[in-house]
mmCIF file of N, CA and C in Angstrom:
data_model
loop_
_atom_site.group_PDB
_atom_site.id
_atom_site.type_symbol
_atom_site.label_atom_id
_atom_site.label_comp_id
_atom_site.label_asym_id
_atom_site.label_seq_id
_atom_site.Cartn_x
_atom_site.Cartn_y
_atom_site.Cartn_z
ATOM 1 N N GLU A 1 14.527 15.233 32.495
ATOM 2 C CA GLU A 1 13.587 14.898 31.202
ATOM 3 C C GLU A 1 12.980 16.273 30.707
ATOM 4 N N GLY A 2 13.213 16.443 29.502
ATOM 5 C CA GLY A 2 12.753 17.662 29.024
ATOM 6 C C GLY A 2 11.695 17.427 27.868
ATOM 7 N N PRO A 3 11.341 18.265 26.837
ATOM 8 C CA PRO A 3 10.592 17.843 25.698
ATOM 9 C C PRO A 3 11.257 16.958 24.831
ATOM 10 N N LEU A 4 10.605 16.356 24.189
ATOM 11 C CA LEU A 4 11.257 15.646 22.969
ATOM 12 C C LEU A 4 11.906 16.433 21.762
ATOM 13 N N PRO A 5 12.976 16.004 21.304
ATOM 14 C CA PRO A 5 13.611 16.721 20.236
ATOM 15 C C PRO A 5 12.636 16.718 18.908
ATOM 16 N N LEU A 6 12.682 17.811 18.164
ATOM 17 C CA LEU A 6 11.892 17.870 16.994
ATOM 18 C C LEU A 6 12.728 17.197 15.940
ATOM 19 N N LEU A 7 12.088 16.573 15.180
ATOM 20 C CA LEU A 7 12.566 15.732 14.028
ATOM 21 C C LEU A 7 12.344 16.448 12.581
ATOM 22 N N ASP A 8 13.360 16.267 11.756
ATOM 23 C CA ASP A 8 13.087 16.763 10.431
ATOM 24 C C ASP A 8 12.945 15.607 9.566
ATOM 25 N N PRO A 9 12.067 15.444 8.581
ATOM 26 C CA PRO A 9 11.894 14.344 7.676
ATOM 27 C C PRO A 9 13.007 14.368 6.731
ATOM 28 N N LEU A 10 13.606 13.175 6.484
ATOM 29 C CA LEU A 10 14.566 13.054 5.666
ATOM 30 C C LEU A 10 14.277 13.223 4.027
ATOM 31 N N HIS A 11 12.799 12.596 3.957
ATOM 32 C CA HIS A 11 12.181 12.739 2.521
ATOM 33 C C HIS A 11 10.838 13.082 2.651
ATOM 34 N N GLN A 12 10.227 13.786 1.970
ATOM 35 C CA GLN A 12 8.802 14.033 1.617
ATOM 36 C C GLN A 12 8.391 13.797 0.387
ATOM 37 N N ILE A 13 7.281 13.029 0.162
ATOM 38 C CA ILE A 13 6.884 12.716 -1.322
ATOM 39 C C ILE A 13 5.361 13.156 -1.311
ATOM 40 N N LYS A 14 4.938 13.860 -2.414
ATOM 41 C CA LYS A 14 3.444 14.139 -2.640
ATOM 42 C C LYS A 14 2.836 12.869 -3.232
ATOM 43 N N ALA A 15 2.549 12.014 -2.408
ATOM 44 C CA ALA A 15 2.017 10.552 -2.737
ATOM 45 C C ALA A 15 0.715 10.521 -3.251
ATOM 46 N N HIS A 16 -0.328 11.198 -2.426
ATOM 47 C CA HIS A 16 -1.587 10.981 -3.050
ATOM 48 C C HIS A 16 -2.251 12.322 -2.916
ATOM 49 N N LYS A 17 -3.543 12.266 -3.779
ATOM 50 C CA LYS A 17 -4.352 13.492 -3.828
ATOM 51 C C LYS A 17 -5.138 13.880 -2.322
ATOM 52 N N THR A 18 -5.296 12.727 -1.415
ATOM 53 C CA THR A 18 -5.857 13.037 -0.148
ATOM 54 C C THR A 18 -5.187 11.868 0.807
ATOM 55 N N TYR A 19 -5.864 11.690 1.860
ATOM 56 C CA TYR A 19 -5.302 10.995 3.034
ATOM 57 C C TYR A 19 -4.487 9.872 2.565
ATOM 58 N N VAL A 20 -3.221 9.835 3.303
ATOM 59 C CA VAL A 20 -2.366 8.542 3.334
ATOM 60 C C VAL A 20 -2.845 7.806 4.389
ATOM 61 N N LEU A 21 -3.307 6.467 4.282
ATOM 62 C CA LEU A 21 -3.934 5.690 5.409
ATOM 63 C C LEU A 21 -2.816 4.763 5.961
ATOM 64 N N ARG A 22 -1.949 4.263 5.190
ATOM 65 C CA ARG A 22 -0.962 3.320 5.498
ATOM 66 C C ARG A 22 0.257 3.427 4.739
ATOM 67 N N THR A 23 1.404 3.149 5.248
ATOM 68 C CA THR A 23 2.724 2.887 4.684
ATOM 69 C C THR A 23 3.272 1.686 5.119
ATOM 70 N N ILE A 24 3.955 0.928 4.122
ATOM 71 C CA ILE A 24 4.659 -0.287 4.524
ATOM 72 C C ILE A 24 5.983 -0.382 3.674
ATOM 73 N N ILE A 25 6.916 -0.916 4.227
ATOM 74 C CA ILE A 25 8.295 -1.177 3.548
ATOM 75 C C ILE A 25 8.205 -2.577 3.042
ATOM 76 N N SER A 26 8.719 -2.985 1.901
ATOM 77 C CA SER A 26 8.884 -4.345 1.441
ATOM 78 C C SER A 26 9.736 -5.128 2.310
ATOM 79 N N PRO A 27 9.671 -6.440 2.345
ATOM 80 C CA PRO A 27 10.659 -7.279 3.015
ATOM 81 C C PRO A 27 12.202 -7.261 2.687
ATOM 82 N N ASP A 28 12.225 -6.854 1.470
ATOM 83 C CA ASP A 28 13.532 -6.785 0.734
ATOM 84 C C ASP A 28 14.073 -5.331 0.741
ATOM 85 N N SER A 29 13.322 -4.498 1.627
ATOM 86 C CA SER A 29 13.773 -3.127 1.971
ATOM 87 C C SER A 29 13.780 -2.356 0.579
ATOM 88 N N LYS A 30 13.520 -2.477 -0.585
ATOM 89 C CA LYS A 30 13.692 -2.038 -1.656
ATOM 90 C C LYS A 30 12.480 -0.871 -2.114
ATOM 91 N N MET A 31 11.293 -1.129 -1.426
ATOM 92 C CA MET A 31 10.119 -0.394 -1.798
ATOM 93 C C MET A 31 9.238 -0.023 -0.770
ATOM 94 N N LEU A 32 8.534 1.106 -0.906
ATOM 95 C CA LEU A 32 7.681 1.541 0.079
ATOM 96 C C LEU A 32 6.175 1.739 -0.520
ATOM 97 N N ALA A 33 5.388 1.138 -0.068
ATOM 98 C CA ALA A 33 3.897 1.180 -0.525
ATOM 99 C C ALA A 33 3.004 2.262 0.371
ATOM 100 N N THR A 34 2.073 2.942 -0.337
ATOM 101 C CA THR A 34 1.293 3.744 0.246
ATOM 102 C C THR A 34 -0.074 3.531 -0.170
ATOM 103 N N THR A 35 -0.960 3.414 0.906
ATOM 104 C CA THR A 35 -2.379 3.307 0.560
ATOM 105 C C THR A 35 -3.180 4.526 0.940
ATOM 106 N N SER A 36 -4.437 4.856 0.287
ATOM 107 C CA SER A 36 -4.879 6.083 0.414
ATOM 108 C C SER A 36 -6.445 6.099 0.285
ATOM 109 N N ALA A 37 -6.983 7.265 0.819
ATOM 110 C CA ALA A 37 -8.504 7.516 0.551
ATOM 111 C C ALA A 37 -8.592 7.788 -0.918
ATOM 112 N N ASP A 38 -7.735 7.954 -1.749
ATOM 113 C CA ASP A 38 -7.992 8.335 -3.155
ATOM 114 C C ASP A 38 -8.212 6.716 -4.178
ATOM 115 N N HIS A 39 -8.349 5.893 -3.666
ATOM 116 C CA HIS A 39 -8.611 4.543 -4.033
ATOM 117 C C HIS A 39 -7.375 3.897 -4.684
ATOM 118 N N VAL A 40 -6.222 4.332 -4.501
ATOM 119 C CA VAL A 40 -5.102 3.616 -5.201
ATOM 120 C C VAL A 40 -4.081 3.197 -3.924
ATOM 121 N N VAL A 41 -3.094 2.477 -4.563
ATOM 122 C CA VAL A 41 -1.777 2.353 -3.752
ATOM 123 C C VAL A 41 -0.732 2.558 -4.654
ATOM 124 N N LYS A 42 0.082 3.122 -4.139
ATOM 125 C CA LYS A 42 1.474 3.678 -4.862
ATOM 126 C C LYS A 42 2.460 3.078 -4.195
ATOM 127 N N LEU A 43 3.554 2.673 -5.181
ATOM 128 C CA LEU A 43 4.915 2.008 -4.811
ATOM 129 C C LEU A 43 5.834 3.074 -5.038
ATOM 130 N N TRP A 44 6.729 2.887 -4.250
ATOM 131 C CA TRP A 44 8.008 3.958 -4.483
ATOM 132 C C TRP A 44 9.368 3.218 -4.144
ATOM 133 N N SER A 45 10.418 3.641 -4.763
ATOM 134 C CA SER A 45 11.621 3.040 -4.614
ATOM 135 C C SER A 45 12.253 3.418 -3.375
ATOM 136 N N ILE A 46 13.163 2.612 -2.804
ATOM 137 C CA ILE A 46 13.923 3.214 -1.569
ATOM 138 C C ILE A 46 15.260 2.933 -2.228
ATOM 139 N N PRO A 47 16.336 4.000 -2.066
ATOM 140 C CA PRO A 47 16.163 5.055 -1.181
ATOM 141 C C PRO A 47 15.933 6.415 -1.937
ATOM 142 N N THR A 48 15.521 6.205 -3.261
ATOM 143 C CA THR A 48 15.270 7.531 -4.115
ATOM 144 C C THR A 48 13.816 7.959 -3.863
ATOM 145 N N PHE A 49 12.858 7.232 -3.434
ATOM 146 C CA PHE A 49 11.683 7.551 -3.461
ATOM 147 C C PHE A 49 10.942 8.000 -4.744
ATOM 148 N N SER A 50 11.430 7.508 -5.779
ATOM 149 C CA SER A 50 10.787 7.844 -7.124
ATOM 150 C C SER A 50 9.665 7.066 -7.272
ATOM 151 N N HIS A 51 8.614 7.431 -7.940
ATOM 152 C CA HIS A 51 7.431 6.556 -8.149
ATOM 153 C C HIS A 51 7.657 5.353 -8.950
ATOM 154 N N LEU A 52 7.192 4.201 -8.697
ATOM 155 C CA LEU A 52 7.508 2.953 -9.401
ATOM 156 C C LEU A 52 6.196 2.454 -10.199
ATOM 157 N N GLN A 53 4.950 2.572 -9.443
ATOM 158 C CA GLN A 53 3.944 1.919 -9.892
ATOM 159 C C GLN A 53 2.695 2.509 -9.229
ATOM 160 N N THR A 54 1.476 2.427 -9.848
ATOM 161 C CA THR A 54 0.169 2.786 -9.239
ATOM 162 C C THR A 54 -0.784 1.482 -9.289
ATOM 163 N N PHE A 55 -1.327 1.161 -8.367
ATOM 164 C CA PHE A 55 -2.380 -0.011 -8.405
ATOM 165 C C PHE A 55 -3.626 0.500 -8.370
ATOM 166 N N SER A 56 -4.441 0.422 -9.405
ATOM 167 C CA SER A 56 -5.776 1.022 -9.387
ATOM 168 C C SER A 56 -6.798 -0.067 -9.715
ATOM 169 N N GLY A 57 -7.829 0.128 -9.003
ATOM 170 C CA GLY A 57 -8.958 -1.091 -9.327
ATOM 171 C C GLY A 57 -10.021 -0.907 -8.307
ATOM 172 N N HIS A 58 -9.466 -0.512 -6.857
ATOM 173 C CA HIS A 58 -10.412 -0.292 -5.798
ATOM 174 C C HIS A 58 -11.340 0.945 -6.062
ATOM 175 N N GLN A 59 -12.635 0.690 -5.701
ATOM 176 C CA GLN A 59 -13.780 1.807 -5.758
ATOM 177 C C GLN A 59 -13.901 2.706 -4.605
ATOM 178 N N ARG A 60 -13.092 2.324 -3.548
ATOM 179 C CA ARG A 60 -13.316 3.341 -2.298
ATOM 180 C C ARG A 60 -11.844 3.273 -1.594
ATOM 181 N N TRP A 61 -11.795 3.756 -0.495
ATOM 182 C CA TRP A 61 -10.468 3.882 0.471
ATOM 183 C C TRP A 61 -9.929 2.577 0.371
ATOM 184 N N VAL A 62 -8.542 2.733 0.380
ATOM 185 C CA VAL A 62 -7.524 1.506 0.523
ATOM 186 C C VAL A 62 -6.965 1.529 1.973
ATOM 187 N N TRP A 63 -7.334 0.518 2.708
ATOM 188 C CA TRP A 63 -6.963 0.925 4.118
ATOM 189 C C TRP A 63 -5.449 0.198 4.400
ATOM 190 N N ASP A 64 -5.384 -1.023 3.929
ATOM 191 C CA ASP A 64 -4.148 -1.691 4.253
ATOM 192 C C ASP A 64 -3.635 -2.566 3.106
ATOM 193 N N ALA A 65 -2.436 -2.734 3.431
ATOM 194 C CA ALA A 65 -1.403 -3.610 2.319
ATOM 195 C C ALA A 65 -0.391 -4.418 3.045
ATOM 196 N N GLN A 66 -0.068 -5.592 2.331
ATOM 197 C CA GLN A 66 0.903 -6.421 2.917
ATOM 198 C C GLN A 66 1.804 -6.862 1.558
ATOM 199 N N PHE A 67 2.880 -6.981 1.798
ATOM 200 C CA PHE A 67 3.684 -7.581 0.736
ATOM 201 C C PHE A 67 3.936 -8.955 1.079
ATOM 202 N N SER A 68 4.339 -9.841 -0.068
ATOM 203 C CA SER A 68 4.537 -11.250 0.242
ATOM 204 C C SER A 68 6.041 -11.316 0.659
ATOM 205 N N HIS A 69 6.282 -12.233 0.947
ATOM 206 C CA HIS A 69 7.571 -12.503 1.569
ATOM 207 C C HIS A 69 9.066 -12.203 0.616
ATOM 208 N N ASP A 70 8.635 -12.303 -0.646
ATOM 209 C CA ASP A 70 9.791 -12.206 -1.692
ATOM 210 C C ASP A 70 9.583 -10.848 -2.387
ATOM 211 N N SER A 71 8.745 -10.061 -1.936
ATOM 212 C CA SER A 71 8.251 -8.732 -2.287
ATOM 213 C C SER A 71 7.845 -8.583 -3.690
ATOM 214 N N ASN A 72 7.304 -9.843 -4.336
ATOM 215 C CA ASN A 72 6.903 -9.740 -5.647
ATOM 216 C C ASN A 72 5.314 -9.478 -5.709
ATOM 217 N N PHE A 73 4.576 -9.488 -4.742
ATOM 218 C CA PHE A 73 3.061 -9.369 -4.552
ATOM 219 C C PHE A 73 2.640 -8.562 -3.488
ATOM 220 N N ILE A 74 1.604 -8.044 -3.588
ATOM 221 C CA ILE A 74 1.053 -7.094 -2.666
ATOM 222 C C ILE A 74 -0.506 -7.433 -2.548
ATOM 223 N N VAL A 75 -1.122 -7.372 -1.251
ATOM 224 C CA VAL A 75 -2.456 -7.590 -1.011
ATOM 225 C C VAL A 75 -2.944 -6.527 -0.367
ATOM 226 N N THR A 76 -4.139 -6.078 -0.828
ATOM 227 C CA THR A 76 -4.728 -4.848 -0.306
ATOM 228 C C THR A 76 -6.174 -5.032 0.116
ATOM 229 N N GLY A 77 -6.558 -4.110 0.908
ATOM 230 C CA GLY A 77 -8.049 -4.240 1.627
ATOM 231 C C GLY A 77 -8.656 -2.999 1.516
ATOM 232 N N SER A 78 -9.864 -2.934 1.110
ATOM 233 C CA SER A 78 -10.691 -1.650 0.796
ATOM 234 C C SER A 78 -11.999 -1.564 1.466
ATOM 235 N N SER A 79 -12.424 -0.211 1.622
ATOM 236 C CA SER A 79 -13.926 0.020 1.814
ATOM 237 C C SER A 79 -14.815 -0.372 0.798
ATOM 238 N N ASP A 80 -14.447 -0.916 -0.526
ATOM 239 C CA ASP A 80 -15.318 -1.530 -1.286
ATOM 240 C C ASP A 80 -15.635 -2.739 -1.212
ATOM 241 N N ASN A 81 -15.260 -3.174 0.015
ATOM 242 C CA ASN A 81 -15.587 -4.678 0.504
ATOM 243 C C ASN A 81 -14.971 -5.787 -0.174
ATOM 244 N N THR A 82 -13.690 -5.328 -0.775
ATOM 245 C CA THR A 82 -12.983 -6.324 -1.539
ATOM 246 C C THR A 82 -11.321 -6.250 -1.057
ATOM 247 N N ALA A 83 -10.758 -7.421 -1.234
ATOM 248 C CA ALA A 83 -9.226 -7.428 -0.821
ATOM 249 C C ALA A 83 -8.898 -7.965 -2.314
ATOM 250 N N ARG A 84 -7.742 -7.305 -2.706
ATOM 251 C CA ARG A 84 -7.139 -7.657 -3.892
ATOM 252 C C ARG A 84 -5.559 -8.165 -3.929
ATOM 253 N N SER A 85 -5.111 -9.221 -4.836
ATOM 254 C CA SER A 85 -3.707 -9.430 -4.895
ATOM 255 C C SER A 85 -3.079 -8.762 -6.199
ATOM 256 N N TRP A 86 -1.998 -8.342 -6.140
ATOM 257 C CA TRP A 86 -1.438 -7.711 -7.438
ATOM 258 C C TRP A 86 0.008 -8.149 -7.525
ATOM 259 N N ASN A 87 0.417 -8.236 -8.828
ATOM 260 C CA ASN A 87 1.722 -8.250 -9.216
ATOM 261 C C ASN A 87 2.506 -6.967 -9.088
ATOM 262 N N VAL A 88 3.357 -7.166 -8.234
ATOM 263 C CA VAL A 88 4.194 -5.590 -8.124
ATOM 264 C C VAL A 88 4.919 -5.345 -9.330
ATOM 265 N N ALA A 89 5.579 -6.083 -10.179
ATOM 266 C CA ALA A 89 6.335 -5.921 -11.442
ATOM 267 C C ALA A 89 5.448 -5.151 -12.451
ATOM 268 N N HIS A 90 4.319 -5.802 -12.619
ATOM 269 C CA HIS A 90 3.422 -5.277 -13.682
ATOM 270 C C HIS A 90 2.258 -4.333 -13.314
ATOM 271 N N GLY A 91 1.892 -4.454 -11.900
ATOM 272 C CA GLY A 91 0.622 -3.578 -11.523
ATOM 273 C C GLY A 91 -0.567 -4.382 -11.828
ATOM 274 N N ASP A 92 -0.416 -5.376 -12.287
ATOM 275 C CA ASP A 92 -1.847 -6.287 -12.624
ATOM 276 C C ASP A 92 -2.536 -6.749 -11.327
ATOM 277 N N THR A 93 -4.023 -6.830 -11.429
ATOM 278 C CA THR A 93 -4.724 -7.437 -10.349
ATOM 279 C C THR A 93 -4.556 -8.963 -10.746
ATOM 280 N N ILE A 94 -4.198 -9.820 -9.580
ATOM 281 C CA ILE A 94 -4.158 -11.209 -9.859
ATOM 282 C C ILE A 94 -5.543 -11.793 -9.440
ATOM 283 N N CYS A 95 -6.013 -11.340 -8.417
ATOM 284 C CA CYS A 95 -7.264 -11.785 -8.013
ATOM 285 C C CYS A 95 -7.973 -10.820 -7.218
ATOM 286 N N VAL A 96 -9.321 -10.831 -7.328
ATOM 287 C CA VAL A 96 -10.255 -9.958 -6.630
ATOM 288 C C VAL A 96 -10.829 -10.947 -5.517
ATOM 289 N N PHE A 97 -10.848 -10.563 -4.129
ATOM 290 C CA PHE A 97 -11.487 -11.474 -3.253
ATOM 291 C C PHE A 97 -12.865 -10.734 -2.826
ATOM 292 N N ASN A 98 -14.049 -11.198 -3.365
ATOM 293 C CA ASN A 98 -15.240 -10.590 -3.218
ATOM 294 C C ASN A 98 -15.807 -11.193 -1.994
ATOM 295 N N GLY A 99 -17.196 -10.972 -1.626
ATOM 296 C CA GLY A 99 -17.951 -11.456 -0.655
ATOM 297 C C GLY A 99 -17.954 -10.913 0.780
ATOM 298 N N HIS A 100 -17.291 -9.896 0.895
ATOM 299 C CA HIS A 100 -17.120 -9.340 2.363
ATOM 300 C C HIS A 100 -18.238 -8.612 2.325
ATOM 301 N N HIS A 101 -18.936 -8.477 3.630
ATOM 302 C CA HIS A 101 -20.258 -7.723 3.912
ATOM 303 C C HIS A 101 -20.016 -6.114 4.354
ATOM 304 N N LYS A 102 -18.770 -5.938 4.619
ATOM 305 C CA LYS A 102 -18.151 -4.681 5.127
ATOM 306 C C LYS A 102 -16.852 -4.448 4.692
ATOM 307 N N ALA A 103 -16.400 -3.178 4.936
ATOM 308 C CA ALA A 103 -14.939 -2.831 4.466
ATOM 309 C C ALA A 103 -13.946 -3.817 4.876
ATOM 310 N N VAL A 104 -12.942 -3.953 4.134
ATOM 311 C CA VAL A 104 -11.819 -4.790 4.402
ATOM 312 C C VAL A 104 -10.785 -3.831 4.991
ATOM 313 N N ILE A 105 -10.522 -3.524 6.368
ATOM 314 C CA ILE A 105 -9.635 -2.622 6.680
ATOM 315 C C ILE A 105 -8.342 -3.128 7.390
ATOM 316 N N SER A 106 -8.199 -4.561 7.212
ATOM 317 C CA SER A 106 -6.796 -5.219 7.650
ATOM 318 C C SER A 106 -6.658 -6.360 6.760
ATOM 319 N N VAL A 107 -5.387 -6.662 6.308
ATOM 320 C CA VAL A 107 -5.164 -7.606 5.542
ATOM 321 C C VAL A 107 -3.816 -8.430 5.970
ATOM 322 N N ALA A 108 -3.602 -9.730 6.090
ATOM 323 C CA ALA A 108 -2.676 -10.441 6.450
ATOM 324 C C ALA A 108 -2.237 -11.545 5.272
ATOM 325 N N LEU A 109 -0.821 -11.787 5.178
ATOM 326 C CA LEU A 109 -0.447 -12.682 4.141
ATOM 327 C C LEU A 109 0.536 -13.534 4.907
ATOM 328 N N LEU A 110 0.388 -14.828 4.905
ATOM 329 C CA LEU A 110 1.196 -15.870 5.411
ATOM 330 C C LEU A 110 1.671 -16.779 4.202
ATOM 331 N N ASP A 111 2.708 -16.381 3.523
ATOM 332 C CA ASP A 111 3.342 -17.060 2.440
ATOM 333 C C ASP A 111 4.802 -17.448 2.442
ATOM 334 N N ALA A 112 5.461 -17.310 3.590
ATOM 335 C CA ALA A 112 6.839 -17.691 3.833
ATOM 336 C C ALA A 112 7.037 -19.202 3.706
ATOM 337 N N SER A 113 8.113 -19.643 3.188
ATOM 338 C CA SER A 113 8.508 -20.987 2.532
ATOM 339 C C SER A 113 9.237 -21.680 3.665
#
């Protein structure tokens, strides 16, 4: 057993202005979502990694995101004490889930049929 081999990235993207906090791949494997300390979520196409959409609306760091099973929606959680659901195709906020007393640092979505 020797040292682990060095790995070179296949792709690098300049995704955000500051820390990337989470990356997830959509269930249909066509999109990558990145969450960040810059208050936004960005969506990238796979395999080209071209920018598809920016989800703006959170007021603080976005810690987590989850896609719906059909990859049409995304749910996000933020330090602004909210979770949001978004329409992936249009980038619109569908719903803001208020009432949390602290940061929403993790989200889960159970929507399989």
